[in-house]
XYZ file of C-alpha atoms in Angstrom:
224
model
C 0.000 0.000 0.000
C 1.390 3.379 -0.975
C 2.239 5.914 1.680
C -0.029 8.897 2.144
C 1.242 12.346 1.178
C 1.724 13.206 4.860
C 4.230 10.350 5.153
C 6.222 11.403 2.084
C 8.673 14.300 1.877
C 10.155 16.035 -1.124
C 13.604 17.272 -0.150
C 16.008 19.476 -2.101
C 19.733 19.420 -1.318
C 21.624 22.675 -1.829
C 25.327 23.181 -1.392
C 28.352 24.549 -3.194
C 30.790 22.325 -5.100
C 32.826 20.561 -2.427
C 30.067 20.718 0.208
C 29.430 16.975 -0.088
C 25.885 17.050 -1.489
C 26.178 13.779 -3.375
C 27.770 11.889 -0.491
C 25.231 13.194 2.003
C 22.243 12.675 -0.289
C 23.188 9.021 -0.730
C 23.779 8.474 2.998
C 20.646 10.270 4.157
C 18.502 8.509 1.555
C 19.693 5.122 2.782
C 19.165 5.966 6.442
C 15.721 7.515 5.965
C 14.439 5.067 3.328
C 14.223 7.771 0.682
C 15.120 7.885 -2.996
C 18.266 9.811 -3.941
C 17.751 11.318 -7.370
C 20.344 13.488 -9.069
C 19.633 15.322 -12.298
C 22.296 13.159 -13.947
C 20.450 10.019 -12.821
C 17.212 11.364 -14.279
C 18.803 11.987 -17.662
C 20.631 8.653 -17.767
C 17.542 6.654 -16.794
C 15.391 8.464 -19.335
C 17.872 7.757 -22.128
C 18.129 4.097 -21.086
C 14.329 3.704 -21.233
C 14.330 4.947 -24.801
C 10.775 6.309 -24.588
C 9.615 9.591 -26.110
C 10.885 11.632 -23.171
C 14.182 9.781 -23.188
C 14.693 10.488 -26.892
C 14.157 14.194 -26.243
C 16.735 14.149 -23.450
C 19.190 12.242 -25.638
C 18.858 14.772 -28.448
C 19.816 17.631 -26.128
C 22.697 15.715 -24.561
C 24.125 14.689 -27.936
C 24.207 18.339 -28.976
C 25.872 19.302 -25.720
C 22.870 21.487 -24.872
C 21.202 21.875 -21.492
C 18.061 19.820 -21.000
C 15.181 22.339 -20.675
C 13.729 22.847 -17.206
C 10.257 21.704 -18.230
C 11.603 18.327 -19.349
C 13.604 17.877 -16.139
C 10.549 18.743 -14.040
C 8.422 16.329 -16.058
C 10.920 13.567 -15.248
C 10.791 14.490 -11.545
C 6.991 14.271 -11.560
C 7.066 10.903 -13.335
C 9.546 9.619 -10.761
C 7.259 10.753 -7.945
C 4.464 8.644 -9.407
C 6.733 5.588 -9.074
C 7.760 6.192 -5.456
C 6.384 2.927 -4.086
C 7.062 2.507 -0.354
C 9.882 5.042 -0.137
C 9.362 7.748 2.495
C 10.565 10.603 0.379
C 12.722 11.761 -2.481
C 15.945 13.774 -2.330
C 16.620 15.981 -5.352
C 20.358 16.508 -5.793
C 21.466 18.987 -8.457
C 18.034 20.434 -9.190
C 16.853 23.151 -8.845
C 20.049 25.078 -9.544
C 18.595 28.567 -9.895
C 15.568 30.622 -8.874
C 13.636 30.033 -12.090
C 13.970 26.262 -11.666
C 12.881 26.430 -8.014
C 9.790 28.447 -8.892
C 8.937 26.185 -11.833
C 9.313 23.061 -9.704
C 6.967 24.356 -6.996
C 4.452 25.458 -9.624
C 4.450 21.975 -11.157
C 4.171 20.291 -7.752
C 1.275 22.542 -6.730
C -0.752 21.200 -9.663
C -0.672 17.723 -8.122
C -0.969 16.146 -4.682
C 2.420 17.317 -3.369
C 1.891 21.115 -3.213
C 5.586 22.053 -3.018
C 9.046 21.115 -1.734
C 8.790 20.139 1.945
C 12.326 21.040 2.995
C 15.422 22.460 1.311
C 18.599 21.351 3.067
C 21.444 23.818 2.601
C 24.785 22.228 3.492
C 26.782 25.248 4.574
C 30.586 25.213 4.263
C 32.860 28.253 4.475
C 34.464 29.243 1.169
C 38.096 28.713 2.290
C 37.194 25.131 3.234
C 35.432 24.587 -0.105
C 38.512 25.815 -1.959
C 40.732 23.547 0.107
C 38.547 20.499 -0.498
C 38.216 21.032 -4.237
C 41.769 22.098 -5.058
C 43.295 19.205 -3.085
C 41.099 16.506 -4.652
C 42.789 13.864 -6.808
C 41.325 10.752 -8.444
C 42.661 7.382 -9.525
C 42.424 7.000 -13.301
C 41.559 3.326 -12.988
C 39.168 2.952 -10.029
C 38.215 6.632 -9.400
C 39.108 6.427 -5.683
C 39.424 10.006 -4.328
C 42.567 11.212 -2.538
C 43.716 14.410 -0.867
C 46.894 16.126 -1.963
C 48.037 16.388 1.648
C 48.298 12.598 1.789
C 45.539 12.069 4.346
C 44.110 9.251 2.223
C 47.299 7.904 0.765
C 50.215 8.838 -1.459
C 49.612 11.276 -4.286
C 51.733 9.408 -6.816
C 49.747 6.149 -6.999
C 46.456 4.667 -5.864
C 46.732 2.611 -2.681
C 43.954 0.308 -3.884
C 44.933 -0.578 -7.451
C 48.236 1.196 -8.099
C 46.674 3.410 -10.747
C 47.928 6.881 -11.608
C 46.377 9.760 -9.681
C 45.274 12.875 -11.529
C 43.454 16.118 -10.875
C 40.355 16.929 -12.904
C 40.617 20.184 -14.879
C 37.639 21.629 -12.981
C 39.454 21.049 -9.680
C 42.368 23.313 -10.638
C 42.492 26.442 -8.469
C 41.453 28.963 -11.146
C 38.515 26.797 -12.210
C 37.505 26.126 -8.591
C 37.198 29.849 -7.932
C 35.069 30.305 -11.072
C 32.827 27.362 -10.166
C 32.208 28.810 -6.713
C 31.522 32.270 -8.154
C 28.894 30.827 -10.513
C 27.377 28.705 -7.763
C 26.910 31.548 -5.301
C 25.608 33.870 -8.024
C 22.931 31.396 -9.124
C 22.105 29.623 -5.873
C 21.998 32.343 -3.215
C 18.608 33.470 -4.616
C 17.391 29.847 -4.346
C 18.452 29.699 -0.699
C 16.613 32.969 -0.037
C 13.548 31.674 -1.900
C 13.207 28.625 0.343
C 14.008 30.705 3.442
C 11.129 33.058 2.658
C 8.831 30.059 2.197
C 9.863 28.724 5.629
C 11.243 25.477 4.218
C 14.996 26.097 4.436
C 17.078 24.012 6.854
C 20.700 25.189 7.031
C 23.083 22.478 8.217
C 26.734 22.840 9.173
C 28.716 20.913 6.553
C 31.911 20.695 8.591
C 33.238 17.680 10.476
C 32.915 13.939 9.958
C 30.620 12.593 7.255
C 28.575 10.653 9.845
C 28.060 13.748 12.007
C 26.857 15.801 9.036
C 24.473 13.001 8.040
C 23.024 12.961 11.564
C 22.441 16.727 11.441
C 20.648 16.463 8.105
C 18.484 13.532 9.233
C 17.430 15.563 12.271
C 16.700 18.639 10.147
C 14.498 16.659 7.780
C 12.777 14.887 10.654
C 12.081 18.195 12.399
C 10.549 19.764 9.290
C 6.786 20.088 9.045
């Protein structure tokens, strides 16, 4: 038997690059029996289905163009219809700007969900974000992440498979600063939007992963 609307929460995760949105969304979803859905997952799943919507998404992706907001929102709504016994859905990577946030709430209000129940903003100071992003290295073979300072192993080779470690171009210092500039320009209005609606929950994104997860779980549980 499907859960009633009152038992189901639509949660948006907000946070700058390096704040740990993806890691926390996955951990919180598992702990709270929710579905973690990133915009990338939506696009990939739609393309794999090969239906009419998926073909539209594929056409945009093949051209290197952004998938229009209305298509992304349509995919979110379709996913909500398939929620089964999950107790909520966590949207990771959408909405990214004010127009998307407003469009999402407008679409939700036309159905049984009304709007986003809680927007979790994982707050991390900019110097820490820069440190996290600019010190991140990956193994070319197994994609295991490492820190330049050696806290997770040597920088020269992967401790798991011996593969070469490299730094993604978008983790270089100059690019990191630009990414953060774009994020704060586009997302600060989204944070203010949810604050004005009384649905924003700001969570300290510093400390151990488990501690941050516990803070987020509490914030979601405390929301109306």
